[in-house]
PDB file of C-alpha atoms in Angstrom:
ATOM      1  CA  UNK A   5       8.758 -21.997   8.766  1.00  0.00           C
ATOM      2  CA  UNK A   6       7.075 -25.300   8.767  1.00  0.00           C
ATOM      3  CA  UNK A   7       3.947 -23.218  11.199  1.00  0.00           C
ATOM      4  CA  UNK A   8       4.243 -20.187   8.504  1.00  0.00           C
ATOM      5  CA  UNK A   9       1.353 -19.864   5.901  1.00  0.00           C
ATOM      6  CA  UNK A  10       1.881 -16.801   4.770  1.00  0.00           C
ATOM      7  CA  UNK A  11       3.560 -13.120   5.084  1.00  0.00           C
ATOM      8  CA  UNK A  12       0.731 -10.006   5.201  1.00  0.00           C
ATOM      9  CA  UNK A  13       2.863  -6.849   4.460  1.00  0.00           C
ATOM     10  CA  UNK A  14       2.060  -3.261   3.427  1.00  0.00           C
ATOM     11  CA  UNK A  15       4.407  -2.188   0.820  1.00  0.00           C
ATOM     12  CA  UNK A  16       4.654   0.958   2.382  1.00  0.00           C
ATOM     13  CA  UNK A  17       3.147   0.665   5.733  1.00  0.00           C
ATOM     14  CA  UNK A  18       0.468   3.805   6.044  1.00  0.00           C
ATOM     15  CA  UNK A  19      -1.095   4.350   9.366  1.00  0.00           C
ATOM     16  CA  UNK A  20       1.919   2.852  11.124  1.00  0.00           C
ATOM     17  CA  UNK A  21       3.904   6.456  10.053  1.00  0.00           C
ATOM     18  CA  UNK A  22       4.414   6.312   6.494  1.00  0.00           C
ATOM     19  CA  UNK A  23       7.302   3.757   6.465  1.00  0.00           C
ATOM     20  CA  UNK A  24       9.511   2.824   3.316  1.00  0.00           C
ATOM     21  CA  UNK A  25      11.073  -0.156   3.401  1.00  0.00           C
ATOM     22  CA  UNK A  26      14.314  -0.656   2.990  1.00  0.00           C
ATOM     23  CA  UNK A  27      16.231  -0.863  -0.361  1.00  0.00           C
ATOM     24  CA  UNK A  28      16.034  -4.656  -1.326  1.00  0.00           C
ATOM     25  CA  UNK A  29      13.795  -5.558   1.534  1.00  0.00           C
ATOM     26  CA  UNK A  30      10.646  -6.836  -0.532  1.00  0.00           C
ATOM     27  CA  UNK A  31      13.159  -9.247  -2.536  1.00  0.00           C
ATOM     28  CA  UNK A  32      15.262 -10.665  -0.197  1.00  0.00           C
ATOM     29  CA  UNK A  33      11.508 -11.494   1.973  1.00  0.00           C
ATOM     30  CA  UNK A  34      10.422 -12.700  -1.693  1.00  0.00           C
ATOM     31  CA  UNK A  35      13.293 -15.298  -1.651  1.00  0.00           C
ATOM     32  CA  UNK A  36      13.173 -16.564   2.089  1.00  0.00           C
ATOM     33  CA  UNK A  37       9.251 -16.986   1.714  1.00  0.00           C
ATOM     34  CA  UNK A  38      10.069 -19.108  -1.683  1.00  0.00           C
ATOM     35  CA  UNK A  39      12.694 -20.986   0.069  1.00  0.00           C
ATOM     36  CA  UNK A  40       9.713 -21.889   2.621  1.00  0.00           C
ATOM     37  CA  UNK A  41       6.536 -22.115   0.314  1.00  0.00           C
ATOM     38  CA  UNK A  42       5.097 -18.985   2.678  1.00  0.00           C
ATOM     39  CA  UNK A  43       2.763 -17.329   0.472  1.00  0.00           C
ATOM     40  CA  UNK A  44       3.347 -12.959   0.059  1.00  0.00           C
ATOM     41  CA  UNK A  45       0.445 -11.336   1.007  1.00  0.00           C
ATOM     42  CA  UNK A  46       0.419  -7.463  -0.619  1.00  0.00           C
ATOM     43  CA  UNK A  47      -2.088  -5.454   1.755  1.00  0.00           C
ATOM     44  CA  UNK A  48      -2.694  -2.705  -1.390  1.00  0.00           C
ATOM     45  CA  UNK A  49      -5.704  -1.045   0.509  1.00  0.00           C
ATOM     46  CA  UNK A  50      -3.526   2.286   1.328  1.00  0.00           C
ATOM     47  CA  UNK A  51      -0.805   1.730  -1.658  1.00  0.00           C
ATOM     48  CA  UNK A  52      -2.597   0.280  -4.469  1.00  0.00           C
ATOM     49  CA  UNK A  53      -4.232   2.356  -7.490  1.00  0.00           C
ATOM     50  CA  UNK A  54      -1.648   4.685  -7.769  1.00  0.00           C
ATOM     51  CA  UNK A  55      -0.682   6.131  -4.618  1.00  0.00           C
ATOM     52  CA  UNK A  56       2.990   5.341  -4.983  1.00  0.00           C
ATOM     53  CA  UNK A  57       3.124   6.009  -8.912  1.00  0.00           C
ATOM     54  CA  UNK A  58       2.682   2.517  -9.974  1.00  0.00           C
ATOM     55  CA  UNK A  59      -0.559   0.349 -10.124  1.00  0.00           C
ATOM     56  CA  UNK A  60       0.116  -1.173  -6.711  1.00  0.00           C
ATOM     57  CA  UNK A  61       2.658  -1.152  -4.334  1.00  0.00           C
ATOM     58  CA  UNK A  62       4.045  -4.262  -4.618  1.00  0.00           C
ATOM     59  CA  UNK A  63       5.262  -3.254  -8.787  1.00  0.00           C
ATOM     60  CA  UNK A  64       7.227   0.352  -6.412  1.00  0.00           C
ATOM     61  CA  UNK A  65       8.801  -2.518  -4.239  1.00  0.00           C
ATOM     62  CA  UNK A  66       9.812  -4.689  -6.860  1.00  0.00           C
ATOM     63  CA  UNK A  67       7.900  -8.231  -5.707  1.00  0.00           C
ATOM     64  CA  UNK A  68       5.506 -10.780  -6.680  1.00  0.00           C
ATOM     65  CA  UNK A  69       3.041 -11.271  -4.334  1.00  0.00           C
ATOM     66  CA  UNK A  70       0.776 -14.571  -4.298  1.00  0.00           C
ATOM     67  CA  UNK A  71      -2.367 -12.860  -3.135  1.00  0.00           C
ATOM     68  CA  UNK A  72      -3.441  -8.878  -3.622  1.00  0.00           C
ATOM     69  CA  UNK A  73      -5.785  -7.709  -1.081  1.00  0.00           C
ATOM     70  CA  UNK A  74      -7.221  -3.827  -2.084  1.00  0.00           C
ATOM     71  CA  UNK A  75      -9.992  -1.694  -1.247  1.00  0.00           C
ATOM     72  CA  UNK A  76     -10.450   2.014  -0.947  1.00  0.00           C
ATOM     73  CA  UNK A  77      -9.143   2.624  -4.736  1.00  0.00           C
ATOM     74  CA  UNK A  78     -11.853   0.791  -5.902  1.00  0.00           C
ATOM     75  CA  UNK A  79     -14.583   2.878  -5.078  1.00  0.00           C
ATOM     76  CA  UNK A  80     -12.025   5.962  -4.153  1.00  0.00           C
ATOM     77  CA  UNK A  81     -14.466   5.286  -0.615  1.00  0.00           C
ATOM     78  CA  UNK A  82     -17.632   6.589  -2.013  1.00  0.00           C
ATOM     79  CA  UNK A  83     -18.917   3.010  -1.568  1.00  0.00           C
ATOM     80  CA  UNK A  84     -17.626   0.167   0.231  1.00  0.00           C
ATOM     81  CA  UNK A  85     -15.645  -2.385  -1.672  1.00  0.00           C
ATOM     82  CA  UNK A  86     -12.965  -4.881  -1.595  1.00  0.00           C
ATOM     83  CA  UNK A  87     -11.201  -7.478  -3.550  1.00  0.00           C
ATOM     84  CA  UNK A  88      -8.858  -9.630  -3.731  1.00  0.00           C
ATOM     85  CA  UNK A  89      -6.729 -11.414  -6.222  1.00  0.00           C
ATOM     86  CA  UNK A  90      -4.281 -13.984  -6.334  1.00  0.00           C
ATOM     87  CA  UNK A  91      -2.247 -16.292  -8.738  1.00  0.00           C
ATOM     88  CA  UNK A  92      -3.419 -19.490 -10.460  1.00  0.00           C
ATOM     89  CA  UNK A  93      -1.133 -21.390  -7.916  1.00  0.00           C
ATOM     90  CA  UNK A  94      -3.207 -20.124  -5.074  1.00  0.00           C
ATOM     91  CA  UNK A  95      -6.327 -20.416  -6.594  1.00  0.00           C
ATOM     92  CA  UNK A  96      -6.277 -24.020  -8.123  1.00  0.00           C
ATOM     93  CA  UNK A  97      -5.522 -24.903  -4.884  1.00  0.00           C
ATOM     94  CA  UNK A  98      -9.119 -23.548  -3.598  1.00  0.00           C
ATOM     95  CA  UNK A  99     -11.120 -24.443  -6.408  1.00  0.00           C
ATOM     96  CA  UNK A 100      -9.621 -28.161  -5.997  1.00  0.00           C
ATOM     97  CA  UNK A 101     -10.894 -27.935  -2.370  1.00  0.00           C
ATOM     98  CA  UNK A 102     -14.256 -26.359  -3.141  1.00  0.00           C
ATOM     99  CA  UNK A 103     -15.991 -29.179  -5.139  1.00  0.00           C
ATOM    100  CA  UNK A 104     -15.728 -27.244  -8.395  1.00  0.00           C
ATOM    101  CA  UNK A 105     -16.436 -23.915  -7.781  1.00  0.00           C
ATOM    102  CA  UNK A 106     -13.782 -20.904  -7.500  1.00  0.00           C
ATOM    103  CA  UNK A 107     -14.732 -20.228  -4.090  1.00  0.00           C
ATOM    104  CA  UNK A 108     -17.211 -22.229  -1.318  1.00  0.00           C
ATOM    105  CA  UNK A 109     -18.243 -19.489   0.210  1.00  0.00           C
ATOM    106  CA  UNK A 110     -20.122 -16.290  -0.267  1.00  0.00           C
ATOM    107  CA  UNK A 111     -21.257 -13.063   1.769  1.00  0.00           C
ATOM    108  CA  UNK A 112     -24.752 -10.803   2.171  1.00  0.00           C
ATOM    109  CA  UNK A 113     -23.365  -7.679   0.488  1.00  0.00           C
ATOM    110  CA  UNK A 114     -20.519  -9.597  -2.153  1.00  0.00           C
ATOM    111  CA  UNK A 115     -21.271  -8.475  -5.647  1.00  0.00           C
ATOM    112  CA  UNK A 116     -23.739  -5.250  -4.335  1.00  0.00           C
ATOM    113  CA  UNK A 117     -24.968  -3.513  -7.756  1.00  0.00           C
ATOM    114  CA  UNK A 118     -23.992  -0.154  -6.338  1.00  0.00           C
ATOM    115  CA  UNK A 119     -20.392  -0.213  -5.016  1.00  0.00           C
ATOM    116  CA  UNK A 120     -19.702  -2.134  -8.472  1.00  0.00           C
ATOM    117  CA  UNK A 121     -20.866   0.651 -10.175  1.00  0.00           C
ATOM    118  CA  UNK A 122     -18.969   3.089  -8.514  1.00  0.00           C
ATOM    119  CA  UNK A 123     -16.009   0.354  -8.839  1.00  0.00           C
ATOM    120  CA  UNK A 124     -16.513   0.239 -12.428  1.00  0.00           C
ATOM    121  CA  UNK A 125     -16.569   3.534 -12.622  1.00  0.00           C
ATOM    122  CA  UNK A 126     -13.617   4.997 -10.411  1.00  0.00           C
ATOM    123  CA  UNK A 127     -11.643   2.609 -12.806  1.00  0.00           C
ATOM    124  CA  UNK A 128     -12.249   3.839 -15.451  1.00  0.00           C
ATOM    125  CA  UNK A 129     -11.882   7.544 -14.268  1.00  0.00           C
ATOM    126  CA  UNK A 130      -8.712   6.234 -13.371  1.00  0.00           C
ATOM    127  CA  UNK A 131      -7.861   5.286 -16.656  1.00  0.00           C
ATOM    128  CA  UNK A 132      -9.700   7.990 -18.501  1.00  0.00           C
ATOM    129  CA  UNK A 133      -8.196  11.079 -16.531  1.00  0.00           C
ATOM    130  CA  UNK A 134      -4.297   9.436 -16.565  1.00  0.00           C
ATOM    131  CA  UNK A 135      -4.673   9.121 -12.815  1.00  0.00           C
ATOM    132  CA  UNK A 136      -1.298   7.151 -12.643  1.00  0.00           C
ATOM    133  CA  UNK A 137       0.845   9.334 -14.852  1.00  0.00           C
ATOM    134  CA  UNK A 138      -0.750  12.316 -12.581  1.00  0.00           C
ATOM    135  CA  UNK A 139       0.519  10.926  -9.273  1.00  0.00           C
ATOM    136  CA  UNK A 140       3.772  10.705 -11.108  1.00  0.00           C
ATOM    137  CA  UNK A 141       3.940  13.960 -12.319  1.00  0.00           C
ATOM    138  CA  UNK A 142       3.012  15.473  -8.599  1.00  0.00           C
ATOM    139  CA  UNK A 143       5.175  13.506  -6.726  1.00  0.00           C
ATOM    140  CA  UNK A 144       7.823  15.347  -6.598  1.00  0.00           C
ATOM    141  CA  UNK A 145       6.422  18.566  -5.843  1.00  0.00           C
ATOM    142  CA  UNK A 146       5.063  17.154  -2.999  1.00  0.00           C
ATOM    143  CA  UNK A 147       8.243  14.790  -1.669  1.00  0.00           C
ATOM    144  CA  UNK A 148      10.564  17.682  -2.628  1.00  0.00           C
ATOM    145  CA  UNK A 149       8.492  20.083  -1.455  1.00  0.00           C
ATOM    146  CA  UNK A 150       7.994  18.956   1.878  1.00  0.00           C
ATOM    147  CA  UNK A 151      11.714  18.586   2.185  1.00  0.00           C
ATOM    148  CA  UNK A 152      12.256  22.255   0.913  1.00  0.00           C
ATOM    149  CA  UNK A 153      10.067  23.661   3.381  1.00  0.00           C
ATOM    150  CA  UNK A 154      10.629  21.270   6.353  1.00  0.00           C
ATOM    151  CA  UNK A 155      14.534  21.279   6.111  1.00  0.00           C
ATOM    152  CA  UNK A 156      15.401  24.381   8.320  1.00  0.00           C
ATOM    153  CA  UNK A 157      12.498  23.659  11.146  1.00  0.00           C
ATOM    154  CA  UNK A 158      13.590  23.011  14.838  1.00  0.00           C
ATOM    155  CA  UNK A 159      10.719  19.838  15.388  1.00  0.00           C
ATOM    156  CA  UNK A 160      10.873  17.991  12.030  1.00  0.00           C
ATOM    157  CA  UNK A 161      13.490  14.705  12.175  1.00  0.00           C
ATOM    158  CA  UNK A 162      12.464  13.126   8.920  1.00  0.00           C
ATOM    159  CA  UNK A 163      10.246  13.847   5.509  1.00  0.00           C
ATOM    160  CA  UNK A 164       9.481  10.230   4.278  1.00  0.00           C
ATOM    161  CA  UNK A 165       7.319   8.949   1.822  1.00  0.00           C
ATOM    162  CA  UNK A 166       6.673   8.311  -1.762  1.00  0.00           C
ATOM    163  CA  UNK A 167       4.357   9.322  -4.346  1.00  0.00           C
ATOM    164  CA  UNK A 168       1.551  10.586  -3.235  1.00  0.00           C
ATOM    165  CA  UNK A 169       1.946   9.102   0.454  1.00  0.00           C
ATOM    166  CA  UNK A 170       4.192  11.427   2.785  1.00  0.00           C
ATOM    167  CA  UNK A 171       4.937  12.028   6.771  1.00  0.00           C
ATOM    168  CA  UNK A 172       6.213  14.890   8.531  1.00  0.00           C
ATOM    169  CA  UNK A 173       7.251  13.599  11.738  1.00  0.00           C
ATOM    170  CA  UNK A 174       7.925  15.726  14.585  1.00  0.00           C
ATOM    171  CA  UNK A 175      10.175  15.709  17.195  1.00  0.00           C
ATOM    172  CA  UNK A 176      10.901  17.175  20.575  1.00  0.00           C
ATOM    173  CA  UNK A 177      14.909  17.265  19.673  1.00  0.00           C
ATOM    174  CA  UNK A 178      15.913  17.134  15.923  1.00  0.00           C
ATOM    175  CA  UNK A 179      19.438  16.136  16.270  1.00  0.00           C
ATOM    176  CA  UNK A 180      18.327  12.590  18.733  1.00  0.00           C
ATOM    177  CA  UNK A 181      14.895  12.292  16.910  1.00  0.00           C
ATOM    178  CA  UNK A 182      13.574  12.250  19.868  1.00  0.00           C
ATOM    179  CA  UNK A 183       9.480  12.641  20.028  1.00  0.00           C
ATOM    180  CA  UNK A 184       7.698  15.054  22.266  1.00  0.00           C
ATOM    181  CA  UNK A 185       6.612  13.928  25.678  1.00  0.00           C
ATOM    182  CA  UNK A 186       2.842  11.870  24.844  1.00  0.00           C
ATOM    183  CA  UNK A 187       1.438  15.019  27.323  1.00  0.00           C
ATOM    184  CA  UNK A 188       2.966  18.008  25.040  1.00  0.00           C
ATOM    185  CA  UNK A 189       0.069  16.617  22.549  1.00  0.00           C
ATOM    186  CA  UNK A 190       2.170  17.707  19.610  1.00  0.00           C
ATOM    187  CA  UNK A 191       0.304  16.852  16.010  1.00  0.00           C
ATOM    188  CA  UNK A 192      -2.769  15.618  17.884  1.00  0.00           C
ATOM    189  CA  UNK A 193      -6.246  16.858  17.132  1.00  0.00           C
TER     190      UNK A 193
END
């Protein structure tokens, strides 16, 4: 612990399969990383801004994190953007260490006119058009439906996911979970 800054976790991991965690998972990590002052890191680019049917993932999960990183909700990926937030415990810290200022540093596009538009105004689509309260009222058509119509088939082992984030993975034998052989090129394009 004493070599441990921080924890960087997807609340649901994405491109890794679509991976829940585990019931409790988020708050007994919460605890051991108080116990060791290791700051949470919630990665929110693939969870955050409704995906899961709450704000971010971290509020599905049930933890605090110390610093939010997020992305592709911003700008819904019309324009490239990122942010990040964190607490006032985190960032006192930095502005004590950067001679006054929030944050000693800067970069060539931070702040571009454009993507902030497009930020400013995905947001407020977002909160216009009831984006959030849509993903919750799809969700389960699309978790439930996936189960309905995956249930029965020979090469699916598992429907996962939540909100509007789901996997279908397939496997060679459904009863082992085993995958297809790598050269049977199954759900490759």
């Amino acid at each position: 612990p004493d070599t441990v800054g921080a924890l960087i976790a997807e609340p649901l991991m994405g491109a890794g399969g679509v991976m829940p965690p585990p019931k409790g998972y988020f708050q007994l990590v919460q605890k051991v990383c108080a116990k060791h002052d290791v700051l949470i890191i919630s990665d929110e680019v693939v969870c955050g801004f409704g995906r899961l049917g709450s704000r971010f993932g971290f509020e599905a999960y049930g933890f605090t994190p110390d610093i939010i990183t997020m992305a592709k909700g911003l700008t819904s990926s019309y324009a490239p953007m990122g942010a990040l937030a964190m607490t006032d415990k985190v960032s006192s810290v930095i502005a004590d260490g950067s001679s006054g200022s929030l944050l000693g540093h800067g970069y060539t596009y931070g702040a571009h006119p454009v993507s902030c538009a497009v930020a400013s105004e995905c947001l407020a689509i977002f909160r216009d058009d009831k984006v959030l309260e849509n993903v919750r009222a799809q969700s389960p058509a699309l978790q439930e439906g996936l189960v309905r119509v995956c249930q029965d088939s020979p090469i699916v082992g598992e429907v996962r996911g939540r909100g509007l984030i789901a996997a279908v993975e397939l496997v060679g034998d459904r009863e082992t979970r085993t995958p297809f052989p790598a050269a049977a090129a199954v759900g490759t394009f």
